[in-house]
Amino acid sequence: MRQITQVSTKAFFTDRTMKIGNTEVRQVPSGHLMITELLLHGNRIAWKPTGCTNNIMISAGGWTSNTTKERLNGVLWWHFNNSLVQIVQKNWLWYLMDNDTFKQWDGTPIHLNDFSAGI
């Protein structure tokens, strides 16, 4: 895992704002809540209520790049405690992988609770 992914993932889960190059973590208001967002090139790829670690959404933010996949796998690694849950790519398609089970994913928003239960 790249150092910028480690730093940004830790900032995301500890609700610290940071910006390094093309990666940013920030808090924004959403109704009566504050939301912590992980952005890549200004596109939101992960978000959660600030102060919460189990209500997380992920998305490719419209870009299925290797960098997007790297950052999202950092979020998955942290959230699932370094398990075998990850995003993999084969023949230019993305798949959600949980151990040896694969499900094609087009990068649209998904709740991480659904990720582990729905594969």
PDB file of C-alpha atoms in Angstrom:
ATOM      1  CA  MET A   1       0.000   0.000   0.000  1.00  0.00           C
ATOM      2  CA  ARG A   2       1.350   3.427  -0.930  1.00  0.00           C
ATOM      3  CA  GLN A   3       2.214   5.841   1.850  1.00  0.00           C
ATOM      4  CA  ILE A   4      -0.336   8.417   0.654  1.00  0.00           C
ATOM      5  CA  THR A   5      -3.031   5.724   0.841  1.00  0.00           C
ATOM      6  CA  GLN A   6      -1.996   4.830   4.392  1.00  0.00           C
ATOM      7  CA  VAL A   7      -1.990   8.483   5.497  1.00  0.00           C
ATOM      8  CA  SER A   8      -5.297   9.376   3.829  1.00  0.00           C
ATOM      9  CA  THR A   9      -7.050   6.225   5.061  1.00  0.00           C
ATOM     10  CA  LYS A  10      -5.951   6.873   8.634  1.00  0.00           C
ATOM     11  CA  ALA A  11      -7.092  10.501   8.335  1.00  0.00           C
ATOM     12  CA  PHE A  12     -10.459   9.347   6.955  1.00  0.00           C
ATOM     13  CA  PHE A  13     -11.124   6.921   9.807  1.00  0.00           C
ATOM     14  CA  THR A  14      -9.903   9.347  12.490  1.00  0.00           C
ATOM     15  CA  ASP A  15     -11.809  12.317  10.996  1.00  0.00           C
ATOM     16  CA  ARG A  16      -8.707  14.434  10.391  1.00  0.00           C
ATOM     17  CA  THR A  17      -8.614  16.822   7.460  1.00  0.00           C
ATOM     18  CA  MET A  18      -5.616  16.520   5.144  1.00  0.00           C
ATOM     19  CA  LYS A  19      -4.582  17.166   1.569  1.00  0.00           C
ATOM     20  CA  ILE A  20      -1.611  15.607  -0.168  1.00  0.00           C
ATOM     21  CA  GLY A  21      -1.387  16.005  -3.922  1.00  0.00           C
ATOM     22  CA  ASN A  22      -4.561  14.662  -5.530  1.00  0.00           C
ATOM     23  CA  THR A  23      -5.953  13.129  -2.315  1.00  0.00           C
ATOM     24  CA  GLU A  24      -7.987  14.988   0.300  1.00  0.00           C
ATOM     25  CA  VAL A  25      -9.942  14.193   3.454  1.00  0.00           C
ATOM     26  CA  ARG A  26     -12.422  16.813   4.624  1.00  0.00           C
ATOM     27  CA  GLN A  27     -15.561  17.275   6.712  1.00  0.00           C
ATOM     28  CA  VAL A  28     -18.652  18.811   5.135  1.00  0.00           C
ATOM     29  CA  PRO A  29     -22.137  19.515   6.521  1.00  0.00           C
ATOM     30  CA  SER A  30     -25.001  17.288   5.367  1.00  0.00           C
ATOM     31  CA  GLY A  31     -28.271  18.274   6.977  1.00  0.00           C
ATOM     32  CA  HIS A  32     -27.765  18.048  10.728  1.00  0.00           C
ATOM     33  CA  LEU A  33     -24.688  15.786  10.382  1.00  0.00           C
ATOM     34  CA  MET A  34     -21.083  16.307   9.435  1.00  0.00           C
ATOM     35  CA  ILE A  35     -19.765  13.924   6.798  1.00  0.00           C
ATOM     36  CA  THR A  36     -16.121  12.915   6.432  1.00  0.00           C
ATOM     37  CA  GLU A  37     -15.168  12.467   2.782  1.00  0.00           C
ATOM     38  CA  LEU A  38     -12.177  10.944   1.030  1.00  0.00           C
ATOM     39  CA  LEU A  39     -11.655  12.641  -2.325  1.00  0.00           C
ATOM     40  CA  LEU A  40      -9.410  11.797  -5.239  1.00  0.00           C
ATOM     41  CA  HIS A  41      -8.974  14.540  -7.860  1.00  0.00           C
ATOM     42  CA  GLY A  42     -11.966  16.262  -6.218  1.00  0.00           C
ATOM     43  CA  ASN A  43     -14.245  13.213  -6.653  1.00  0.00           C
ATOM     44  CA  ARG A  44     -15.770  11.670  -3.540  1.00  0.00           C
ATOM     45  CA  ILE A  45     -14.755   8.001  -3.332  1.00  0.00           C
ATOM     46  CA  ALA A  46     -15.571   7.255   0.335  1.00  0.00           C
ATOM     47  CA  TRP A  47     -17.769   8.970   2.906  1.00  0.00           C
ATOM     48  CA  LYS A  48     -19.198   8.408   6.357  1.00  0.00           C
ATOM     49  CA  PRO A  49     -20.796  10.349   9.198  1.00  0.00           C
ATOM     50  CA  THR A  50     -18.031  12.085  11.135  1.00  0.00           C
ATOM     51  CA  GLY A  51     -17.233  10.126  14.291  1.00  0.00           C
ATOM     52  CA  CYS A  52     -18.634   6.884  12.866  1.00  0.00           C
ATOM     53  CA  THR A  53     -16.577   3.918  11.671  1.00  0.00           C
ATOM     54  CA  ASN A  54     -19.284   1.488  10.592  1.00  0.00           C
ATOM     55  CA  ASN A  55     -21.555   3.454   8.233  1.00  0.00           C
ATOM     56  CA  ILE A  56     -19.231   3.812   5.249  1.00  0.00           C
ATOM     57  CA  MET A  57     -20.055   4.236   1.579  1.00  0.00           C
ATOM     58  CA  ILE A  58     -17.578   3.823  -1.285  1.00  0.00           C
ATOM     59  CA  SER A  59     -17.720   4.726  -4.964  1.00  0.00           C
ATOM     60  CA  ALA A  60     -15.274   4.923  -7.851  1.00  0.00           C
ATOM     61  CA  GLY A  61     -16.288   8.571  -8.259  1.00  0.00           C
ATOM     62  CA  GLY A  62     -16.670   7.989 -11.983  1.00  0.00           C
ATOM     63  CA  TRP A  63     -13.066   6.836 -12.465  1.00  0.00           C
ATOM     64  CA  THR A  64     -12.000   3.194 -12.412  1.00  0.00           C
ATOM     65  CA  SER A  65      -8.292   4.013 -12.318  1.00  0.00           C
ATOM     66  CA  ASN A  66      -5.539   2.127 -10.528  1.00  0.00           C
ATOM     67  CA  THR A  67      -5.167   5.057  -8.110  1.00  0.00           C
ATOM     68  CA  THR A  68      -8.884   5.001  -7.255  1.00  0.00           C
ATOM     69  CA  LYS A  69      -8.687   1.251  -6.681  1.00  0.00           C
ATOM     70  CA  GLU A  70      -5.588   1.717  -4.491  1.00  0.00           C
ATOM     71  CA  ARG A  71      -7.297   4.326  -2.270  1.00  0.00           C
ATOM     72  CA  LEU A  72     -10.507   2.269  -1.974  1.00  0.00           C
ATOM     73  CA  ASN A  73      -8.545  -0.866  -1.105  1.00  0.00           C
ATOM     74  CA  GLY A  74      -6.911   1.177   1.662  1.00  0.00           C
ATOM     75  CA  VAL A  75     -10.372   1.952   3.052  1.00  0.00           C
ATOM     76  CA  LEU A  76     -11.364  -1.724   2.781  1.00  0.00           C
ATOM     77  CA  TRP A  77      -8.123  -2.859   4.435  1.00  0.00           C
ATOM     78  CA  TRP A  78      -8.695  -0.521   7.400  1.00  0.00           C
ATOM     79  CA  HIS A  79     -12.436  -1.213   7.725  1.00  0.00           C
ATOM     80  CA  PHE A  80     -12.210  -5.010   7.467  1.00  0.00           C
ATOM     81  CA  ASN A  81      -9.023  -5.271   9.583  1.00  0.00           C
ATOM     82  CA  ASN A  82      -6.655  -6.404   6.817  1.00  0.00           C
ATOM     83  CA  SER A  83      -8.928  -9.210   5.636  1.00  0.00           C
ATOM     84  CA  LEU A  84      -9.165 -10.586   2.128  1.00  0.00           C
ATOM     85  CA  VAL A  85     -11.884  -8.081   1.190  1.00  0.00           C
ATOM     86  CA  GLN A  86     -10.683  -5.979  -1.738  1.00  0.00           C
ATOM     87  CA  ILE A  87     -11.322  -4.606  -5.202  1.00  0.00           C
ATOM     88  CA  VAL A  88      -9.584  -6.458  -8.011  1.00  0.00           C
ATOM     89  CA  GLN A  89      -9.480  -5.917 -11.758  1.00  0.00           C
ATOM     90  CA  LYS A  90      -9.558  -8.418 -14.606  1.00  0.00           C
ATOM     91  CA  ASN A  91      -9.943  -7.612 -18.300  1.00  0.00           C
ATOM     92  CA  TRP A  92     -10.599  -3.928 -17.440  1.00  0.00           C
ATOM     93  CA  LEU A  93     -13.555  -4.826 -15.181  1.00  0.00           C
ATOM     94  CA  TRP A  94     -13.653  -4.271 -11.426  1.00  0.00           C
ATOM     95  CA  TYR A  95     -14.762  -6.951  -9.000  1.00  0.00           C
ATOM     96  CA  LEU A  96     -15.559  -6.883  -5.288  1.00  0.00           C
ATOM     97  CA  MET A  97     -13.743  -9.814  -3.736  1.00  0.00           C
ATOM     98  CA  ASP A  98     -14.384 -11.373  -0.343  1.00  0.00           C
ATOM     99  CA  ASN A  99     -12.002 -14.307   0.136  1.00  0.00           C
ATOM    100  CA  ASP A 100     -12.582 -16.301  -3.068  1.00  0.00           C
ATOM    101  CA  THR A 101     -16.013 -14.873  -3.966  1.00  0.00           C
ATOM    102  CA  PHE A 102     -16.185 -12.280  -6.761  1.00  0.00           C
ATOM    103  CA  LYS A 103     -18.955  -9.915  -7.825  1.00  0.00           C
ATOM    104  CA  GLN A 104     -18.596  -7.490 -10.728  1.00  0.00           C
ATOM    105  CA  TRP A 105     -18.825  -3.843  -9.622  1.00  0.00           C
ATOM    106  CA  ASP A 106     -19.216  -0.803 -11.858  1.00  0.00           C
ATOM    107  CA  GLY A 107     -18.062   1.661  -9.195  1.00  0.00           C
ATOM    108  CA  THR A 108     -21.511   2.941  -8.225  1.00  0.00           C
ATOM    109  CA  PRO A 109     -21.973   3.770  -4.533  1.00  0.00           C
ATOM    110  CA  ILE A 110     -22.181   0.795  -2.204  1.00  0.00           C
ATOM    111  CA  HIS A 111     -22.464   0.569   1.575  1.00  0.00           C
ATOM    112  CA  LEU A 112     -19.637  -1.463   3.119  1.00  0.00           C
ATOM    113  CA  ASN A 113     -22.130  -3.481   5.179  1.00  0.00           C
ATOM    114  CA  ASP A 114     -23.696  -4.589   1.883  1.00  0.00           C
ATOM    115  CA  PHE A 115     -20.238  -5.290   0.491  1.00  0.00           C
ATOM    116  CA  SER A 116     -19.411  -7.977   3.033  1.00  0.00           C
ATOM    117  CA  ALA A 117     -22.926  -9.441   3.192  1.00  0.00           C
ATOM    118  CA  GLY A 118     -23.875  -9.173  -0.461  1.00  0.00           C
ATOM    119  CA  ILE A 119     -21.085 -11.001  -2.230  1.00  0.00           C
TER     120      ILE A 119
END
